[in-house]
Coordinates of C-alpha atoms and ligand atoms in Angstrom, one line a residue:
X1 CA 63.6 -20.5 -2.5
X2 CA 65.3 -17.8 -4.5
X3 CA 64.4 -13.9 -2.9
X4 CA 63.5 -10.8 -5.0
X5 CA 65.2 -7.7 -4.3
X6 CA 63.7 -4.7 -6.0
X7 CA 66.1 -2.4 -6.9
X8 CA 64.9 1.2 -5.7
X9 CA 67.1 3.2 -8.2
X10 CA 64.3 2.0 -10.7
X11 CA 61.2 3.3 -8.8
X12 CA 59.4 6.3 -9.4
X13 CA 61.0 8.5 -6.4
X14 CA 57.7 11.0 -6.6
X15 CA 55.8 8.2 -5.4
X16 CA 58.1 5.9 -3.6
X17 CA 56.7 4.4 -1.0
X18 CA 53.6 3.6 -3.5
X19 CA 56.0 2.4 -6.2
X20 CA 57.6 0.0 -3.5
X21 CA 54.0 -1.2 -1.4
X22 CA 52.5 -2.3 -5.0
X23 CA 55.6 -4.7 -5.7
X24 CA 55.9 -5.7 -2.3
X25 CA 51.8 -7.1 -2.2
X26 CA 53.1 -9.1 -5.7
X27 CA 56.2 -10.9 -3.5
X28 CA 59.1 -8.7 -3.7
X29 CA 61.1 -10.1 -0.8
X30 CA 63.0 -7.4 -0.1
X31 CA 64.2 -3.5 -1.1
X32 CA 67.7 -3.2 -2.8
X33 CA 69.2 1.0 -1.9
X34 CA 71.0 1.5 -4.3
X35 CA 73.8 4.4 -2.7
X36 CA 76.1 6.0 -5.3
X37 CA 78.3 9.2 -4.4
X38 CA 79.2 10.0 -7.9
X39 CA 82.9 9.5 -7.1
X40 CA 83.2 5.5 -6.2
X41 CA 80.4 5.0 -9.6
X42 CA 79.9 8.2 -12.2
X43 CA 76.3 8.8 -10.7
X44 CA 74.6 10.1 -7.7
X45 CA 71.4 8.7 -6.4
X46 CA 69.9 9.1 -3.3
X47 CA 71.5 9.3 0.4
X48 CA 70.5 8.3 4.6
X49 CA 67.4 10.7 4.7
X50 CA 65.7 9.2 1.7
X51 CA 65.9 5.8 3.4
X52 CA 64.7 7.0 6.6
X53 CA 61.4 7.9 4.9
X54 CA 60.9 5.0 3.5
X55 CA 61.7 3.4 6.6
X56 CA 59.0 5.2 8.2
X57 CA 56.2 4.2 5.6
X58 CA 57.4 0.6 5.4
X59 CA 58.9 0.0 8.7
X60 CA 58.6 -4.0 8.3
X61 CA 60.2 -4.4 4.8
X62 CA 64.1 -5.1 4.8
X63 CA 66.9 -2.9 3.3
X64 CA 69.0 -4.1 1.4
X65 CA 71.7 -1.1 1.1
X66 CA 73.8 -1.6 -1.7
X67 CA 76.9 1.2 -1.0
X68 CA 78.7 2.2 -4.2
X69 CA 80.8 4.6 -2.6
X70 CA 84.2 5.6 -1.9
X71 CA 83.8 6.0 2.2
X72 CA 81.4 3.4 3.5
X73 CA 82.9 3.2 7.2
X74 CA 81.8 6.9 7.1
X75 CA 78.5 6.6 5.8
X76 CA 77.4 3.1 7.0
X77 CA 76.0 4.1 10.5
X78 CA 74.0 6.6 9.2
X79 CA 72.7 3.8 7.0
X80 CA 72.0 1.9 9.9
X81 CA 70.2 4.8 12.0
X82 CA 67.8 5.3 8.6
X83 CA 67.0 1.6 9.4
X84 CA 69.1 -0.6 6.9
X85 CA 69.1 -4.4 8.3
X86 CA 71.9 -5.3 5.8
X87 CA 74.7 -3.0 4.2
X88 CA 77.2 -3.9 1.3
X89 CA 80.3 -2.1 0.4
X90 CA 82.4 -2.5 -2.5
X91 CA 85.9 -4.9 -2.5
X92 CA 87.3 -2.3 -4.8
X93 CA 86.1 0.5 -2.8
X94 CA 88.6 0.1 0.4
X95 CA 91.0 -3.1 -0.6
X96 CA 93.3 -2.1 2.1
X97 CA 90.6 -2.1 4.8
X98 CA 88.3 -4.8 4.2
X99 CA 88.5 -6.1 7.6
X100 CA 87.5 -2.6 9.7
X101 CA 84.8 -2.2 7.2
X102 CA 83.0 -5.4 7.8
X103 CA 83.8 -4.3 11.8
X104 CA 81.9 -0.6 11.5
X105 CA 78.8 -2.2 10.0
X106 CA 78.4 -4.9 12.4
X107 CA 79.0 -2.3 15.4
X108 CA 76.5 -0.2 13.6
X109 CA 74.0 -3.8 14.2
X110 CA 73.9 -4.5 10.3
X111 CA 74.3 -7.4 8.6
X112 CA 77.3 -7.3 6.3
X113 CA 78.2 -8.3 2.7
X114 CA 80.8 -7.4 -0.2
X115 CA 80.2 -6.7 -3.4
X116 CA 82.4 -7.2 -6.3
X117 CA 82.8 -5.7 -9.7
X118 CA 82.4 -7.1 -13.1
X119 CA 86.4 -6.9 -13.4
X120 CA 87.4 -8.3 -10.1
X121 CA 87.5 -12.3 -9.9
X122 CA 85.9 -14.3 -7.2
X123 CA 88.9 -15.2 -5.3
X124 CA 89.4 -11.3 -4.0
X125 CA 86.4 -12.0 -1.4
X126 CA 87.8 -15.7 -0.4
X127 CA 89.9 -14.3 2.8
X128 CA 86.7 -12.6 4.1
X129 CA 83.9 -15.2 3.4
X130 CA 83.4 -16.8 6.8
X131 CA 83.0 -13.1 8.1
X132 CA 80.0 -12.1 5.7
X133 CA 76.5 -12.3 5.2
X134 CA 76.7 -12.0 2.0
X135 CA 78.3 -11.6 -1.2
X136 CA 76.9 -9.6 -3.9
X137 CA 78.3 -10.4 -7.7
X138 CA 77.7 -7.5 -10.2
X139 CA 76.6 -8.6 -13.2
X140 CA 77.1 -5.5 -15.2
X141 CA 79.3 -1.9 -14.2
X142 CA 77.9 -0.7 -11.3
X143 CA 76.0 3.0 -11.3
X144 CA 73.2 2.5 -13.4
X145 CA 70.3 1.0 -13.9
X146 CA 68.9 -0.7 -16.8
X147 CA 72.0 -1.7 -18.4
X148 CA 72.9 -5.3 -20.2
X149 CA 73.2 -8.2 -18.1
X150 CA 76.9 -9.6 -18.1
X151 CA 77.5 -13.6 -18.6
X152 CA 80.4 -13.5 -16.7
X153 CA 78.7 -13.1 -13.5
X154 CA 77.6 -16.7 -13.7
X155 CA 81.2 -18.0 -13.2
X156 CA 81.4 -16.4 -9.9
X157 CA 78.4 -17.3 -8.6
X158 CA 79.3 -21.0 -8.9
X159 CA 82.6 -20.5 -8.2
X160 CA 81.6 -18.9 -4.5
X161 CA 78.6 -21.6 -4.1
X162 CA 81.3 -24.2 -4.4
X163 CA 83.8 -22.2 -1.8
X164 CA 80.9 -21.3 0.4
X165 CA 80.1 -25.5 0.5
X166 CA 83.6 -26.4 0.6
X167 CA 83.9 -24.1 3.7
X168 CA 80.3 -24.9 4.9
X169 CA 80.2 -20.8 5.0
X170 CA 76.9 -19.4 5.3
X171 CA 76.7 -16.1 3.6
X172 CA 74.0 -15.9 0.6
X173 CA 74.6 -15.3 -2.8
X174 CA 72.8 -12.2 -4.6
X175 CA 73.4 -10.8 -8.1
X176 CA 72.8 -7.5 -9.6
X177 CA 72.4 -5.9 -12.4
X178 CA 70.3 -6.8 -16.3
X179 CA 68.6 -9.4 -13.8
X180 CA 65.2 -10.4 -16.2
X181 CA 63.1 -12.8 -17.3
X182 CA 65.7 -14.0 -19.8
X183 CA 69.1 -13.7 -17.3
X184 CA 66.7 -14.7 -13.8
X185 CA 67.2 -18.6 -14.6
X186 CA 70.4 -18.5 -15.7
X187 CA 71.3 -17.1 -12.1
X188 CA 69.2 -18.9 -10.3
X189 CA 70.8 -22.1 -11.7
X190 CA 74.2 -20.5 -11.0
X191 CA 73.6 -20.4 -7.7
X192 CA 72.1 -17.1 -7.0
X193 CA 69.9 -16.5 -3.7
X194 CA 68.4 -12.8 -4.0
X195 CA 68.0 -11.2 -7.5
X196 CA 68.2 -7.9 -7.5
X197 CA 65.7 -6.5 -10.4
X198 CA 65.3 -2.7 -11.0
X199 CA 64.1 -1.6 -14.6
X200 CA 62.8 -5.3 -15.1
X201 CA 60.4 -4.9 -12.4
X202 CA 59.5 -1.0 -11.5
X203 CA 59.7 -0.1 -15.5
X204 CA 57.9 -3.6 -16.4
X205 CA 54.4 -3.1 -18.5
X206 CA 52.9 -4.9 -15.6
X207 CA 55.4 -4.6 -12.4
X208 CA 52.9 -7.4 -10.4
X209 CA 53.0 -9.6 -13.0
X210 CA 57.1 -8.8 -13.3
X211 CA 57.8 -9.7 -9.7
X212 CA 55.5 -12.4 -9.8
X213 CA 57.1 -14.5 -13.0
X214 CA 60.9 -13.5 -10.9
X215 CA 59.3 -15.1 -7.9
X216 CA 57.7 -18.4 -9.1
X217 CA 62.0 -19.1 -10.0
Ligands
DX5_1 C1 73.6 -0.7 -10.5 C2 72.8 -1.1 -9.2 C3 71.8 -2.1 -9.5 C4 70.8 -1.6 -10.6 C5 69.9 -2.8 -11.0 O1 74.8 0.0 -10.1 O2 73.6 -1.6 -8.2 O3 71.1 -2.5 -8.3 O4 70.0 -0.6 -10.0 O5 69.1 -2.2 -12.0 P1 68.6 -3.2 -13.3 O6 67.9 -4.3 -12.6 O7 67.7 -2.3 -14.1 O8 69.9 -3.5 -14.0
ZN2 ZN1 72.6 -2.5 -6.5

């Protein structure tokens, strides 16, 4: 059964926990954080304190923490303190330390998973799969929301659903990024696991009736 992630970056941040209740009562599986530092990605969102709020109003849902930033050993046990269950750093972001990175995030008690670029191929994660939770494959350039979902993303997916069975690995697959009612199939056929959906779901016409098509995948 495919898992909804909504994407926080999308939500409207004056009435957050609100914004995120109403799409959790409609089947949103999970909430997506998305962390930029405006030096890893050319945005800034939100940081630690923001999620221990939420946290605190919403205590049962679970975090997804999507870092895009440049330091996540530094940054990921505040992540966990705020109450993150699962934290994802960026291939691209520490290539020389991959292995120390998933270590701080399991000693912080998260669950751990890699995300990789648009321009970076599948095969960059394959020495680190048996170590992860999951994988997350961007499927457009991450730091915004709201942008146009790229095609290339379904490669990968299949591509790591065949290594992960080869293998018999058990990290999940989740994709993010232009995730819709047009793209949600395609991904769901690749192989995908969690979508994440920001702007298709918090700036739908109808957000219930968003998360609810997403979820019926
Ligand atoms: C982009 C973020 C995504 C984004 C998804 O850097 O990682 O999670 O918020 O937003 P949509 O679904 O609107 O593309
Ligand atoms: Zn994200």
């Amino acid at each position: 059964m495919t898992k909804i992630a909504a994407s926080i970056l999308s939500a409207d941040f004056a009435d957050l926990a609100a914004d995120c209740q109403r799409l959790l009562n409609q089947g949103t599986d999970l909430l997506h954080f998305d962390v930029m530092d405006g030096h890893f990605v050319p945005n800034i969102s939100f940081g630690a304190p923001v999620l221990e709020c939420l946290h605190k109003a919403l205590p049962e849902v679970f975090y997804d923490v999507h870092l895009m930033i440049s330091d996540p050993v530094k940054y990921a046990p505040d992540f966990a303190k705020a109450g993150a269950n699962l934290i994802t750093f960026h291939l691209e972001a520490v290539p020389d330390a991959v292995p120390e990175t998933i270590a701080a995030i399991r000693a912080a008690g998260c669950q751990v998973g890699i995300s990789i670029k648009p321009g970076t191929p599948a095969e960059a994660v394959y020495p680190y799969l048996d170590d992860l939770d999951l994988v997350l494959v961007m499927s457009v350039e991450p730091g915004f929301g709201g942008q146009k979902f790229m095609p290339s993303a379904l490669e990968k997916l299949r591509w790591l659903r065949e290594e992960r069975a080869r293998r018999s690995a058990h990290f999940l697959l989740e994709v993010d990024g232009g995730v819709d009612d047009a793209t949600a199939p395609l991904c769901v056929e690749a192989g995908a696991d969690i979508l994440v959906a920001g702007s298709a779901v918090f700036g739908a016409a109808d957000p219930a009736a968003a998360v609810r098509r997403l979820a019926a995948l």
